[in-house]
């Protein structure tokens, strides 16, 4: 039996169908689309690597994207976050190779990403590339005493870049998962896979990201994370039946130019930490709201007003995440929605990450929030907030099911076809399918 035929039969078995329903939703058409997606990727893998005879022991992996539910810009100051793995994912077909070289093809890219594992040092000319992520993940695994080796892979992702759903973190964790299963019997803990992905992004790729994205992608489900000790985050799955609440989770892509936002993103942790340092601390987690307010006259001389506001946002938002988790655990969904609304207001007024001051005329996020708030007010239900890093990109909406179609029609008139992405919460993090 050929590898492709074997995979086709395997994907049609009851255990895989059951798993796909948990990963992607129970609709028959959705499951059929996913099976076709996997078969297409296996076919591409076999066609691409046929001459290397690497289709005899195929492994298939899946890593979700993530949505930030609470804790807007809190992780980098050692705070709490609430996130969730989603049904959109990155998948890979992979097999080990004996040449010590990682060769990765990605759907939509004509050329492969190739990394020689005999060279694990940082390469400055490789910054902000997929090669940098592969090399960084391998280097960190090697540094931690895990086995590494070459592999050939074909990957595909429906976690679209710029969607605010962490396409890069999904790919990072996916790559780390491949190393884990091909060379370490799949025994590397999900939380460690997340930290390895973050290391590669920070040190090799050159982006100063926090750990929330990778952790949510690795662990899956609703995930509460306490970053008081960033090297040892406390991760807790939150047992909550979101699908049973009569609501849909929507993400609205407002477009906008992400090219020059690095300075905006970097300014948030920098300004928060400037306030903390002025008050004798390292991060805002070590402060209290009362302490900040009592020292505002002095802080205005040492830092700027926006930095003070951002520190106040952190302190309020950090506590809000704790309350959101309590609300979900107590099945108090309305209280949870109220806290989502409060989070959005704080991000807009205090954190100020709904548009970039370098281009104040472009305010897609603010406009989307205004239209959505007006819509929700007319219905008397629901909540919305800026989603993820902000400045451009996406908002998050908790919409009653009966109004979803009406809302999508309204918002896509403004932001274009397919601007709204309905999501479901995926109970599993990064996994090997076959």
Short mmCIF file of C-alpha atoms in Angstrom, two decimals, residues 246-408:
data_model
loop_
_atom_site.label_atom_id
_atom_site.label_comp_id
_atom_site.label_asym_id
_atom_site.label_seq_id
_atom_site.Cartn_x
_atom_site.Cartn_y
_atom_site.Cartn_z
CA UNK A 246 -25.22 30.97 22.75
CA UNK A 247 -22.39 33.24 21.61
CA UNK A 248 -19.87 33.23 18.77
CA UNK A 249 -16.32 34.47 19.08
CA UNK A 250 -15.46 36.70 16.12
CA UNK A 251 -12.25 38.40 15.06
CA UNK A 252 -12.50 41.39 12.72
CA UNK A 253 -9.50 42.20 10.55
CA UNK A 254 -9.53 45.95 10.00
CA UNK A 255 -6.52 45.91 7.69
CA UNK A 256 -3.94 48.63 8.15
CA UNK A 257 -0.20 48.71 7.59
CA UNK A 258 1.81 46.59 10.05
CA UNK A 259 5.17 47.36 8.45
CA UNK A 260 6.34 50.16 10.75
CA UNK A 261 4.79 49.21 14.09
CA UNK A 262 7.88 47.75 15.77
CA UNK A 263 8.54 51.02 17.60
CA UNK A 264 4.90 51.18 18.77
CA UNK A 265 4.99 47.63 20.15
CA UNK A 266 8.37 48.14 21.82
CA UNK A 267 7.25 51.39 23.48
CA UNK A 268 4.60 49.63 25.58
CA UNK A 269 6.84 47.41 27.74
CA UNK A 270 9.56 50.06 27.70
CA UNK A 271 7.29 52.76 29.14
CA UNK A 272 5.70 50.42 31.69
CA UNK A 273 9.13 49.34 32.90
CA UNK A 274 10.31 52.96 33.04
CA UNK A 275 7.54 53.66 35.57
CA UNK A 276 8.46 50.56 37.55
CA UNK A 277 12.16 51.49 37.57
CA UNK A 278 11.40 55.01 38.75
CA UNK A 279 9.51 53.52 41.69
CA UNK A 280 12.33 51.12 42.54
CA UNK A 281 10.95 48.02 40.84
CA UNK A 282 11.81 46.07 37.70
CA UNK A 283 8.32 45.48 36.29
CA UNK A 284 4.82 46.78 36.93
CA UNK A 285 3.79 43.48 38.55
CA UNK A 286 5.74 44.68 41.61
CA UNK A 287 3.70 47.89 41.93
CA UNK A 288 0.21 48.75 43.19
CA UNK A 289 -2.30 51.18 41.73
CA UNK A 290 -2.20 53.20 44.95
CA UNK A 291 1.58 53.46 44.72
CA UNK A 292 1.48 54.73 41.15
CA UNK A 293 -1.26 57.28 41.81
CA UNK A 294 0.47 58.56 44.97
CA UNK A 295 3.65 59.19 42.97
CA UNK A 296 2.16 60.77 39.85
CA UNK A 297 3.65 64.26 40.52
CA UNK A 298 7.13 62.78 40.68
CA UNK A 299 6.52 60.37 37.80
CA UNK A 300 5.47 63.20 35.50
CA UNK A 301 8.90 64.72 35.97
CA UNK A 302 10.79 61.45 35.41
CA UNK A 303 8.73 59.73 32.68
CA UNK A 304 5.84 60.86 30.49
CA UNK A 305 2.08 60.91 31.01
CA UNK A 306 1.47 58.06 28.58
CA UNK A 307 3.89 55.84 30.50
CA UNK A 308 1.93 56.49 33.70
CA UNK A 309 -1.35 55.66 31.95
CA UNK A 310 0.13 52.46 30.54
CA UNK A 311 1.33 51.40 33.98
CA UNK A 312 -2.17 52.05 35.34
CA UNK A 313 -3.61 49.96 32.50
CA UNK A 314 -1.31 47.10 33.42
CA UNK A 315 -2.36 47.12 37.06
CA UNK A 316 -6.08 47.23 36.26
CA UNK A 317 -5.84 44.70 33.43
CA UNK A 318 -3.71 42.29 35.45
CA UNK A 319 -6.36 42.14 38.18
CA UNK A 320 -9.10 41.95 35.54
CA UNK A 321 -7.66 38.69 34.15
CA UNK A 322 -7.84 37.11 37.60
CA UNK A 323 -11.50 38.17 37.79
CA UNK A 324 -12.20 36.85 34.28
CA UNK A 325 -10.87 33.43 35.22
CA UNK A 326 -13.04 33.43 38.35
CA UNK A 327 -16.08 34.39 36.29
CA UNK A 328 -15.52 31.52 33.85
CA UNK A 329 -14.88 29.02 36.63
CA UNK A 330 -18.11 30.14 38.32
CA UNK A 331 -19.97 29.98 34.99
CA UNK A 332 -20.84 33.69 35.29
CA UNK A 333 -20.66 34.55 31.60
CA UNK A 334 -22.26 37.98 31.90
CA UNK A 335 -19.65 39.01 34.45
CA UNK A 336 -16.99 37.76 32.05
CA UNK A 337 -18.45 39.87 29.21
CA UNK A 338 -18.52 42.95 31.43
CA UNK A 339 -14.83 42.44 32.13
CA UNK A 340 -14.13 42.09 28.39
CA UNK A 341 -15.79 45.47 27.85
CA UNK A 342 -13.75 47.01 30.66
CA UNK A 343 -10.58 45.58 29.14
CA UNK A 344 -11.36 47.18 25.80
CA UNK A 345 -12.04 50.54 27.40
CA UNK A 346 -8.75 50.40 29.29
CA UNK A 347 -6.78 49.52 26.15
CA UNK A 348 -8.32 52.48 24.33
CA UNK A 349 -8.07 55.12 27.07
CA UNK A 350 -5.04 54.09 29.12
CA UNK A 351 -2.88 51.69 27.11
CA UNK A 352 -3.60 53.62 23.89
CA UNK A 353 -2.87 50.88 21.35
CA UNK A 354 -5.83 51.32 19.02
CA UNK A 355 -3.88 53.35 16.45
CA UNK A 356 -0.34 54.55 15.87
CA UNK A 357 0.51 58.17 16.56
CA UNK A 358 2.78 58.01 13.50
CA UNK A 359 -0.33 57.78 11.31
CA UNK A 360 -3.33 59.10 13.29
CA UNK A 361 -5.46 59.42 10.17
CA UNK A 362 -5.67 55.62 9.88
CA UNK A 363 -7.83 54.27 12.71
CA UNK A 364 -9.36 51.03 11.49
CA UNK A 365 -9.38 49.44 14.95
CA UNK A 366 -11.04 52.47 16.54
CA UNK A 367 -13.63 52.64 13.78
CA UNK A 368 -14.42 48.94 14.05
CA UNK A 369 -14.82 49.26 17.82
CA UNK A 370 -17.12 52.27 17.44
CA UNK A 371 -19.36 50.52 14.90
CA UNK A 372 -19.40 47.33 16.96
CA UNK A 373 -20.17 49.10 20.24
CA UNK A 374 -23.06 50.89 18.55
CA UNK A 375 -24.36 47.57 17.18
CA UNK A 376 -24.08 45.80 20.54
CA UNK A 377 -25.75 48.70 22.35
CA UNK A 378 -28.74 48.37 20.01
CA UNK A 379 -29.04 44.68 20.92
CA UNK A 380 -28.29 45.04 24.63
CA UNK A 381 -25.84 42.11 24.57
CA UNK A 382 -22.24 41.22 23.75
CA UNK A 383 -18.79 42.71 24.18
CA UNK A 384 -15.79 43.80 22.12
CA UNK A 385 -12.18 44.86 22.59
CA UNK A 386 -8.93 45.45 20.71
CA UNK A 387 -7.27 42.11 20.03
CA UNK A 388 -3.59 41.33 20.47
CA UNK A 389 -0.81 43.86 20.09
CA UNK A 390 -3.01 46.53 18.58
CA UNK A 391 -2.07 49.71 16.66
CA UNK A 392 -3.39 48.04 13.49
CA UNK A 393 -5.08 44.73 12.80
CA UNK A 394 -7.93 43.11 14.65
CA UNK A 395 -10.66 43.47 17.22
CA UNK A 396 -12.39 40.68 19.14
CA UNK A 397 -16.15 40.39 19.45
CA UNK A 398 -18.37 38.19 21.62
CA UNK A 399 -21.60 38.13 19.62
CA UNK A 400 -24.95 36.45 20.41
CA UNK A 401 -25.60 33.79 17.79
CA UNK A 402 -28.84 35.35 16.63
CA UNK A 403 -27.05 38.54 15.54
CA UNK A 404 -23.93 37.07 13.92
CA UNK A 405 -25.11 37.19 10.30
CA UNK A 406 -26.47 40.73 10.65
CA UNK A 407 -23.23 41.92 12.24
CA UNK A 408 -21.03 40.28 9.60
#
